[in-house]
PDB file of C-alpha atoms in Angstrom:
ATOM      1  CA  MET A   1       0.456  -0.125  -0.163  1.00 48.00           C
ATOM      2  CA  SER A   2       1.609   3.492  -0.999  1.00 49.00           C
ATOM      3  CA  ASP A   3       1.032   6.508   1.942  1.00 52.00           C
ATOM      4  CA  ILE A   4       2.157   9.076  -0.214  1.00 57.00           C
ATOM      5  CA  ALA A   5      -1.581  10.867  -1.324  1.00 56.00           C
ATOM      6  CA  ALA A   6      -1.900  11.320  -5.270  1.00 72.00           C
ATOM      7  CA  THR A   7      -4.212  14.267  -4.307  1.00 88.00           C
ATOM      8  CA  THR A   8      -5.329  16.579  -0.844  1.00 89.00           C
ATOM      9  CA  VAL A   9      -8.275  17.893  -0.623  1.00 88.00           C
ATOM     10  CA  HIS A  10      -9.342  20.724   1.911  1.00 89.00           C
ATOM     11  CA  GLU A  11     -13.251  20.871   2.888  1.00 89.00           C
ATOM     12  CA  ALA A  12     -15.368  21.897   5.536  1.00 89.00           C
ATOM     13  CA  TYR A  13     -18.691  21.474   6.477  1.00 89.00           C
ATOM     14  CA  ALA A  14     -20.873  23.072   9.029  1.00 88.00           C
ATOM     15  CA  PHE A  15     -23.124  20.708  10.609  1.00 89.00           C
ATOM     16  CA  ALA A  16     -26.173  20.834  12.883  1.00 88.00           C
ATOM     17  CA  CYS A  17     -28.157  18.431  14.532  1.00 91.00           C
ATOM     18  CA  MET A  18     -31.145  17.538  15.235  1.00 90.00           C
ATOM     19  CA  ARG A  19     -32.002  15.899  18.033  1.00 92.00           C
ATOM     20  CA  CYS A  20     -29.920  18.739  20.541  1.00 92.00           C
ATOM     21  CA  GLY A  21     -30.200  20.997  18.109  1.00 87.00           C
ATOM     22  CA  TYR A  22     -25.898  21.789  18.920  1.00 89.00           C
ATOM     23  CA  GLY A  23     -23.766  23.429  15.621  1.00 86.00           C
ATOM     24  CA  TRP A  24     -20.331  23.139  15.165  1.00 88.00           C
ATOM     25  CA  GLU A  25     -18.092  22.918  12.001  1.00 87.00           C
ATOM     26  CA  GLN A  26     -15.067  21.290  11.044  1.00 89.00           C
ATOM     27  CA  ALA A  27     -12.146  21.786   8.321  1.00 90.00           C
ATOM     28  CA  TYR A  28     -10.956  18.371   6.439  1.00 92.00           C
ATOM     29  CA  GLU A  29      -7.953  16.763   4.662  1.00 93.00           C
ATOM     30  CA  ILE A  30      -8.758  14.864   2.039  1.00 92.00           C
ATOM     31  CA  GLU A  31      -6.505  12.505   0.647  1.00 94.00           C
ATOM     32  CA  HIS A  32      -7.455  10.821  -2.825  1.00 94.00           C
ATOM     33  CA  HIS A  33      -4.620   7.340  -1.899  1.00 93.00           C
ATOM     34  CA  VAL A  34      -4.008   4.187  -4.821  1.00 92.00           C
ATOM     35  CA  ASP A  35      -3.412   1.235  -3.166  1.00 91.00           C
ATOM     36  CA  ALA A  36      -0.334  -1.137  -4.575  1.00 91.00           C
ATOM     37  CA  SER A  37      -3.439  -2.745  -6.073  1.00 92.00           C
ATOM     38  CA  GLY A  38      -4.120   0.392  -7.935  1.00 90.00           C
ATOM     39  CA  ASN A  39      -7.386   0.289  -5.687  1.00 93.00           C
ATOM     40  CA  ALA A  40      -8.388   4.506  -4.878  1.00 92.00           C
ATOM     41  CA  PHE A  41      -8.958   4.821  -1.251  1.00 93.00           C
ATOM     42  CA  VAL A  42      -9.877   8.528   0.693  1.00 93.00           C
ATOM     43  CA  VAL A  43      -8.340   9.243   4.236  1.00 94.00           C
ATOM     44  CA  TYR A  44     -10.044  12.021   6.085  1.00 94.00           C
ATOM     45  CA  LYS A  45      -8.545  14.082   8.715  1.00 94.00           C
ATOM     46  CA  ALA A  46      -8.853  16.460  11.350  1.00 92.00           C
ATOM     47  CA  ASP A  47      -6.856  18.252  12.713  1.00 91.00           C
ATOM     48  CA  GLY A  48      -4.189  16.423  11.970  1.00 91.00           C
ATOM     49  CA  GLU A  49      -6.029  13.226  13.435  1.00 94.00           C
ATOM     50  CA  ARG A  50      -7.077   9.859  10.895  1.00 94.00           C
ATOM     51  CA  VAL A  51     -11.142  10.428  11.789  1.00 92.00           C
ATOM     52  CA  PRO A  52     -13.585   8.855   9.434  1.00 91.00           C
ATOM     53  CA  SER A  53     -15.581  10.140   6.932  1.00 91.00           C
ATOM     54  CA  PRO A  54     -18.347  12.304   8.150  1.00 88.00           C
ATOM     55  CA  LEU A  55     -20.349  12.289   5.488  1.00 87.00           C
ATOM     56  CA  SER A  56     -21.188   8.713   6.480  1.00 88.00           C
ATOM     57  CA  THR A  57     -23.257   8.439   9.856  1.00 84.00           C
ATOM     58  CA  PRO A  58     -21.970  11.528  11.544  1.00 90.00           C
ATOM     59  CA  THR A  59     -22.338  11.827  15.427  1.00 91.00           C
ATOM     60  CA  CYS A  60     -23.369  15.241  16.995  1.00 92.00           C
ATOM     61  CA  THR A  61     -20.265  16.048  19.522  1.00 88.00           C
ATOM     62  CA  ASN A  62     -23.118  17.386  22.218  1.00 93.00           C
ATOM     63  CA  CYS A  63     -25.739  14.657  22.342  1.00 95.00           C
ATOM     64  CA  GLY A  64     -24.067  11.662  20.308  1.00 93.00           C
ATOM     65  CA  GLY A  65     -27.455  11.573  18.377  1.00 93.00           C
ATOM     66  CA  HIS A  66     -27.286  10.423  14.470  1.00 92.00           C
ATOM     67  CA  VAL A  67     -29.072  12.592  13.132  1.00 92.00           C
ATOM     68  CA  VAL A  68     -27.433  15.329  12.013  1.00 92.00           C
ATOM     69  CA  ARG A  69     -27.500  17.528   8.911  1.00 88.00           C
ATOM     70  CA  ILE A  70     -25.173  18.607   7.164  1.00 88.00           C
ATOM     71  CA  MET A  71     -24.417  21.644   5.448  1.00 85.00           C
ATOM     72  CA  ARG A  72     -21.937  24.318   3.050  1.00 83.00           C
ATOM     73  CA  SER A  73     -19.847  25.456   5.327  1.00 78.00           C
ATOM     74  CA  GLY A  74     -20.535  29.126   7.218  1.00 72.00           C
ATOM     75  CA  ARG A  75     -23.705  28.260   7.622  1.00 59.00           C
ATOM     76  CA  VAL A  76     -23.686  27.515  11.599  1.00 62.00           C
ATOM     77  CA  SER A  77     -20.778  30.084  12.791  1.00 62.00           C
ATOM     78  CA  THR A  78     -23.797  33.151  10.202  1.00 67.00           C
ATOM     79  CA  VAL A  79     -26.584  31.717  12.500  1.00 62.00           C
ATOM     80  CA  GLN A  80     -24.073  31.891  16.482  1.00 62.00           C
ATOM     81  CA  GLN A  81     -22.531  35.587  14.540  1.00 65.00           C
ATOM     82  CA  LEU A  82     -26.148  36.559  14.348  1.00 64.00           C
ATOM     83  CA  LEU A  83     -27.568  34.960  17.795  1.00 62.00           C
ATOM     84  CA  GLN A  84     -24.148  37.497  19.448  1.00 66.00           C
ATOM     85  CA  GLN A  85     -24.766  40.283  18.148  1.00 65.00           C
ATOM     86  CA  LYS A  86     -28.409  39.984  18.569  1.00 65.00           C
ATOM     87  CA  ALA A  87     -27.588  39.211  22.313  1.00 67.00           C
ATOM     88  CA  LYS A  88     -25.421  42.594  22.420  1.00 67.00           C
ATOM     89  CA  ARG A  89     -28.074  44.826  21.575  1.00 65.00           C
ATOM     90  CA  PRO A  90     -30.501  46.943  23.693  1.00 60.00           C
ATOM     91  CA  LYS A  91     -33.362  44.155  25.046  1.00 59.00           C
ATOM     92  CA  GLU A  92     -36.244  46.514  23.841  1.00 55.00           C
ATOM     93  CA  ALA A  93     -34.896  46.260  20.684  1.00 55.00           C
ATOM     94  CA  VAL A  94     -34.107  42.962  20.684  1.00 51.00           C
ATOM     95  CA  GLU A  95     -37.160  42.796  21.566  1.00 56.00           C
ATOM     96  CA  ALA A  96     -39.292  44.513  19.037  1.00 54.00           C
ATOM     97  CA  ALA A  97     -37.330  43.032  15.598  1.00 54.00           C
ATOM     98  CA  ALA A  98     -37.904  39.714  17.419  1.00 52.00           C
ATOM     99  CA  GLU A  99     -42.067  39.148  18.097  1.00 51.00           C
ATOM    100  CA  PRO A 100     -44.531  40.819  15.882  1.00 50.00           C
ATOM    101  CA  ALA A 101     -46.479  43.506  17.521  1.00 47.00           C
ATOM    102  CA  ALA A 102     -49.707  41.864  18.524  1.00 45.00           C
ATOM    103  CA  VAL A 103     -47.235  39.889  20.507  1.00 45.00           C
ATOM    104  CA  LEU A 104     -45.962  42.289  22.255  1.00 42.00           C
ATOM    105  CA  ALA A 105     -48.814  44.116  22.780  1.00 47.00           C
ATOM    106  CA  SER A 106     -50.824  40.833  24.805  1.00 44.00           C
ATOM    107  CA  GLY A 107     -47.862  40.131  27.637  1.00 45.00           C
ATOM    108  CA  SER A 108     -46.346  36.626  25.478  1.00 43.00           C
ATOM    109  CA  ALA A 109     -42.766  35.539  26.824  1.00 43.00           C
ATOM    110  CA  THR A 110     -39.640  37.030  24.176  1.00 42.00           C
ATOM    111  CA  HIS A 111     -38.620  33.511  22.233  1.00 45.00           C
ATOM    112  CA  HIS A 112     -35.488  32.470  22.515  1.00 48.00           C
ATOM    113  CA  TRP A 113     -34.291  31.180  19.345  1.00 52.00           C
ATOM    114  CA  GLN A 114     -32.012  27.556  19.103  1.00 59.00           C
ATOM    115  CA  LEU A 115     -29.688  26.450  15.791  1.00 62.00           C
ATOM    116  CA  SER A 116     -33.425  24.084  15.730  1.00 60.00           C
ATOM    117  CA  ASP A 117     -35.487  27.257  15.209  1.00 59.00           C
ATOM    118  CA  LEU A 118     -32.975  28.559  12.902  1.00 59.00           C
ATOM    119  CA  LEU A 119     -32.130  25.811  10.622  1.00 61.00           C
ATOM    120  CA  HIS A 120     -36.504  24.778  10.185  1.00 56.00           C
ATOM    121  CA  PRO A 121     -36.280  25.725   7.190  1.00 56.00           C
ATOM    122  CA  PHE A 122     -34.322  22.836   5.843  1.00 57.00           C
ATOM    123  CA  HIS A 123     -36.184  20.149   7.388  1.00 57.00           C
ATOM    124  CA  ARG A 124     -37.261  17.896   4.088  1.00 57.00           C
ATOM    125  CA  ARG A 125     -40.801  17.756   3.872  1.00 51.00           C
TER     126      ARG A 125
END
């Protein structure tokens, strides 16, 4: 078996657990190899460590669940940045932007968004 990678590709993915709502991103080095018999195989590495393919049975790093949505990189970090910006604004501005006027008038509590709420449009119907 050859130890020299024919091609190394760098890719990153965003993940969201549909069980607990936890989101994370991970970059991978994907090494394409050819063994002595001419058979191609792929090795995935994350942070220099060999890992299983993130595309086959991903596992939530928070709850261990296996119902994980895989997305292009940047999706989770974008949502996290929006949530951080929202948290920095004054409470009144957050409530006014997040809740319709009718809900505010009724005295209902502000909804605290979780990643799973924001990913709702991506669920298959």
